[in-house]
PDB file of C-alpha atoms in Angstrom:
ATOM      1  CA  UNK K   1     168.547 -80.812 123.973  1.00 71.00           C
ATOM      2  CA  UNK K   2     167.684 -82.795 120.702  1.00 80.00           C
ATOM      3  CA  UNK K   3     163.772 -84.416 120.694  1.00 79.00           C
ATOM      4  CA  UNK K   4     162.918 -86.243 117.172  1.00 87.00           C
ATOM      5  CA  UNK K   5     158.811 -86.219 116.852  1.00 82.00           C
ATOM      6  CA  UNK K   6     156.586 -86.626 114.159  1.00 84.00           C
ATOM      7  CA  UNK K   7     156.388 -83.490 111.832  1.00 81.00           C
ATOM      8  CA  UNK K   8     153.642 -82.023 110.441  1.00 77.00           C
ATOM      9  CA  UNK K   9     150.627 -84.433 111.325  1.00 76.00           C
ATOM     10  CA  UNK K  10     150.793 -86.992 113.616  1.00 77.00           C
ATOM     11  CA  UNK K  11     152.769 -89.891 112.006  1.00 82.00           C
ATOM     12  CA  UNK K  12     154.603 -87.778 109.671  1.00 85.00           C
ATOM     13  CA  UNK K  13     158.206 -88.293 108.586  1.00 90.00           C
ATOM     14  CA  UNK K  14     160.225 -87.679 112.077  1.00 91.00           C
ATOM     15  CA  UNK K  15     162.207 -84.853 112.474  1.00 91.00           C
ATOM     16  CA  UNK K  16     164.581 -83.570 114.856  1.00 92.00           C
ATOM     17  CA  UNK K  17     164.873 -80.196 116.864  1.00 86.00           C
ATOM     18  CA  UNK K  18     166.324 -78.858 119.898  1.00 83.00           C
ATOM     19  CA  UNK K  19     163.862 -78.338 122.466  1.00 72.00           C
ATOM     20  CA  UNK K  20     163.688 -74.931 123.495  1.00 75.00           C
ATOM     21  CA  UNK K  21     161.989 -75.793 126.824  1.00 75.00           C
ATOM     22  CA  UNK K  22     163.096 -78.641 129.041  1.00 75.00           C
ATOM     23  CA  UNK K  23     162.515 -80.150 132.192  1.00 75.00           C
ATOM     24  CA  UNK K  24     165.132 -80.575 135.058  1.00 77.00           C
ATOM     25  CA  UNK K  25     165.875 -84.213 133.863  1.00 81.00           C
ATOM     26  CA  UNK K  26     166.090 -83.048 129.820  1.00 76.00           C
ATOM     27  CA  UNK K  27     162.537 -84.676 128.771  1.00 78.00           C
ATOM     28  CA  UNK K  28     159.875 -82.429 127.133  1.00 77.00           C
ATOM     29  CA  UNK K  29     157.541 -80.578 129.266  1.00 82.00           C
ATOM     30  CA  UNK K  30     154.174 -81.098 128.964  1.00 83.00           C
ATOM     31  CA  UNK K  31     152.226 -77.712 129.800  1.00 80.00           C
ATOM     32  CA  UNK K  32     150.293 -78.448 133.110  1.00 85.00           C
ATOM     33  CA  UNK K  33     154.077 -78.956 134.673  1.00 85.00           C
ATOM     34  CA  UNK K  34     155.150 -75.675 133.007  1.00 85.00           C
ATOM     35  CA  UNK K  35     152.141 -73.775 133.894  1.00 86.00           C
ATOM     36  CA  UNK K  36     152.753 -75.225 137.742  1.00 88.00           C
ATOM     37  CA  UNK K  37     156.462 -75.391 137.976  1.00 87.00           C
ATOM     38  CA  UNK K  38     157.786 -72.319 135.940  1.00 86.00           C
ATOM     39  CA  UNK K  39     154.767 -69.958 134.504  1.00 89.00           C
ATOM     40  CA  UNK K  40     153.240 -69.653 137.411  1.00 91.00           C
ATOM     41  CA  UNK K  41     155.659 -68.822 139.856  1.00 94.00           C
ATOM     42  CA  UNK K  42     157.340 -66.627 137.526  1.00 92.00           C
ATOM     43  CA  UNK K  43     154.068 -64.381 136.996  1.00 93.00           C
ATOM     44  CA  UNK K  44     153.996 -64.345 141.103  1.00 94.00           C
ATOM     45  CA  UNK K  45     157.563 -63.076 140.906  1.00 95.00           C
ATOM     46  CA  UNK K  46     156.492 -60.169 138.597  1.00 94.00           C
ATOM     47  CA  UNK K  47     153.880 -59.191 140.760  1.00 94.00           C
ATOM     48  CA  UNK K  48     151.277 -60.042 138.501  1.00 92.00           C
ATOM     49  CA  UNK K  49     148.162 -62.668 139.029  1.00 91.00           C
ATOM     50  CA  UNK K  50     147.721 -66.242 137.843  1.00 88.00           C
ATOM     51  CA  UNK K  51     144.522 -65.486 135.429  1.00 88.00           C
ATOM     52  CA  UNK K  52     143.325 -67.052 131.843  1.00 82.00           C
ATOM     53  CA  UNK K  53     144.252 -63.478 130.423  1.00 84.00           C
ATOM     54  CA  UNK K  54     147.880 -64.142 131.869  1.00 88.00           C
ATOM     55  CA  UNK K  55     147.937 -67.723 131.455  1.00 84.00           C
ATOM     56  CA  UNK K  56     149.515 -69.869 128.702  1.00 81.00           C
ATOM     57  CA  UNK K  57     146.661 -70.066 126.850  1.00 83.00           C
ATOM     58  CA  UNK K  58     146.778 -66.301 126.447  1.00 83.00           C
ATOM     59  CA  UNK K  59     149.933 -67.063 124.269  1.00 83.00           C
ATOM     60  CA  UNK K  60     147.642 -69.163 122.356  1.00 86.00           C
ATOM     61  CA  UNK K  61     145.261 -66.162 121.301  1.00 85.00           C
ATOM     62  CA  UNK K  62     148.638 -64.071 121.105  1.00 84.00           C
ATOM     63  CA  UNK K  63     150.160 -66.445 118.409  1.00 87.00           C
ATOM     64  CA  UNK K  64     146.498 -66.873 116.686  1.00 87.00           C
ATOM     65  CA  UNK K  65     146.374 -63.133 116.354  1.00 82.00           C
ATOM     66  CA  UNK K  66     149.715 -62.201 115.039  1.00 83.00           C
ATOM     67  CA  UNK K  67     149.597 -64.920 112.557  1.00 87.00           C
ATOM     68  CA  UNK K  68     145.985 -64.002 111.314  1.00 82.00           C
ATOM     69  CA  UNK K  69     147.337 -59.830 111.436  1.00 77.00           C
ATOM     70  CA  UNK K  70     149.290 -60.968 109.381  1.00 82.00           C
ATOM     71  CA  UNK K  71     147.419 -62.257 106.416  1.00 82.00           C
ATOM     72  CA  UNK K  72     147.642 -66.271 107.384  1.00 88.00           C
ATOM     73  CA  UNK K  73     144.856 -67.771 106.242  1.00 90.00           C
ATOM     74  CA  UNK K  74     142.613 -69.575 108.706  1.00 90.00           C
ATOM     75  CA  UNK K  75     142.543 -73.096 107.459  1.00 92.00           C
ATOM     76  CA  UNK K  76     146.135 -72.962 107.509  1.00 92.00           C
ATOM     77  CA  UNK K  77     146.052 -71.593 111.617  1.00 92.00           C
ATOM     78  CA  UNK K  78     143.787 -73.875 112.074  1.00 93.00           C
ATOM     79  CA  UNK K  79     146.105 -76.847 111.234  1.00 91.00           C
ATOM     80  CA  UNK K  80     148.999 -75.318 113.446  1.00 90.00           C
ATOM     81  CA  UNK K  81     146.243 -75.067 116.701  1.00 91.00           C
ATOM     82  CA  UNK K  82     145.205 -78.670 115.648  1.00 89.00           C
ATOM     83  CA  UNK K  83     141.849 -77.591 115.060  1.00 91.00           C
ATOM     84  CA  UNK K  84     140.163 -80.589 112.838  1.00 92.00           C
ATOM     85  CA  UNK K  85     137.356 -77.991 111.914  1.00 93.00           C
ATOM     86  CA  UNK K  86     139.078 -74.182 110.887  1.00 92.00           C
ATOM     87  CA  UNK K  87     135.330 -72.986 111.291  1.00 92.00           C
ATOM     88  CA  UNK K  88     136.076 -73.742 115.021  1.00 92.00           C
ATOM     89  CA  UNK K  89     138.981 -71.409 114.864  1.00 89.00           C
ATOM     90  CA  UNK K  90     137.124 -68.442 112.811  1.00 85.00           C
ATOM     91  CA  UNK K  91     134.959 -68.791 115.447  1.00 85.00           C
ATOM     92  CA  UNK K  92     137.299 -69.219 117.913  1.00 84.00           C
ATOM     93  CA  UNK K  93     139.891 -66.278 117.074  1.00 81.00           C
ATOM     94  CA  UNK K  94     137.493 -63.533 114.880  1.00 72.00           C
ATOM     95  CA  UNK K  95     138.285 -61.174 117.458  1.00 70.00           C
ATOM     96  CA  UNK K  96     141.721 -61.595 116.646  1.00 62.00           C
ATOM     97  CA  UNK K  97     140.867 -59.262 113.458  1.00 62.00           C
ATOM     98  CA  UNK K  98     140.509 -56.090 114.056  1.00 62.00           C
ATOM     99  CA  UNK K  99     142.947 -54.986 111.154  1.00 63.00           C
ATOM    100  CA  UNK K 100     141.089 -56.976 108.774  1.00 67.00           C
ATOM    101  CA  UNK K 101     138.332 -53.826 107.427  1.00 73.00           C
ATOM    102  CA  UNK K 102     141.384 -52.039 106.481  1.00 76.00           C
ATOM    103  CA  UNK K 103     143.251 -54.702 104.739  1.00 73.00           C
ATOM    104  CA  UNK K 104     139.216 -55.276 103.197  1.00 75.00           C
ATOM    105  CA  UNK K 105     139.183 -51.661 101.848  1.00 79.00           C
ATOM    106  CA  UNK K 106     143.196 -51.675 100.312  1.00 82.00           C
ATOM    107  CA  UNK K 107     142.403 -55.277  98.605  1.00 80.00           C
ATOM    108  CA  UNK K 108     139.370 -53.189  97.087  1.00 82.00           C
ATOM    109  CA  UNK K 109     141.322 -50.343  96.293  1.00 86.00           C
ATOM    110  CA  UNK K 110     144.006 -52.641  94.650  1.00 86.00           C
ATOM    111  CA  UNK K 111     141.816 -53.801  92.331  1.00 86.00           C
ATOM    112  CA  UNK K 112     139.126 -50.623  91.330  1.00 87.00           C
ATOM    113  CA  UNK K 113     141.932 -47.870  91.830  1.00 81.00           C
ATOM    114  CA  UNK K 114     142.074 -45.735  95.005  1.00 68.00           C
ATOM    115  CA  UNK K 115     140.245 -42.659  95.163  1.00 64.00           C
ATOM    116  CA  UNK K 116     143.763 -40.460  95.224  1.00 59.00           C
ATOM    117  CA  UNK K 117     143.834 -42.063  91.580  1.00 54.00           C
ATOM    118  CA  UNK K 118     140.763 -40.526  90.325  1.00 55.00           C
ATOM    119  CA  UNK K 119     139.712 -44.009  89.353  1.00 52.00           C
ATOM    120  CA  UNK K 120     137.066 -44.780  92.371  1.00 48.00           C
ATOM    121  CA  UNK K 121     134.248 -42.350  93.277  1.00 51.00           C
ATOM    122  CA  UNK K 122     132.833 -42.507  96.902  1.00 48.00           C
TER     123      UNK K 122
END
């Protein structure tokens, strides 16, 4: 079902897209209705207890963790999540960057040379 909404920012240029999820009356569905009418019944049918860890907010954390792990900047992620302050995004999602130490080592190795090529020493 096509819907036209502002793009990139509130009041931005209108863009028409097809909705992936819509209600029975073919209108955009808000998150509360989706949770109540679709998500929670699906969890129940699968034998999964509804909780914060299995709720829609967990999908938001999954989205953030995927982007952070892929190297997306905190500033960009902040915009995608609708946060006005990238600092809030950083404080909220820092725990989702388990591979950051490996990325840091690789970045330094690229600049200084890895121990395997003889340019860097331990």
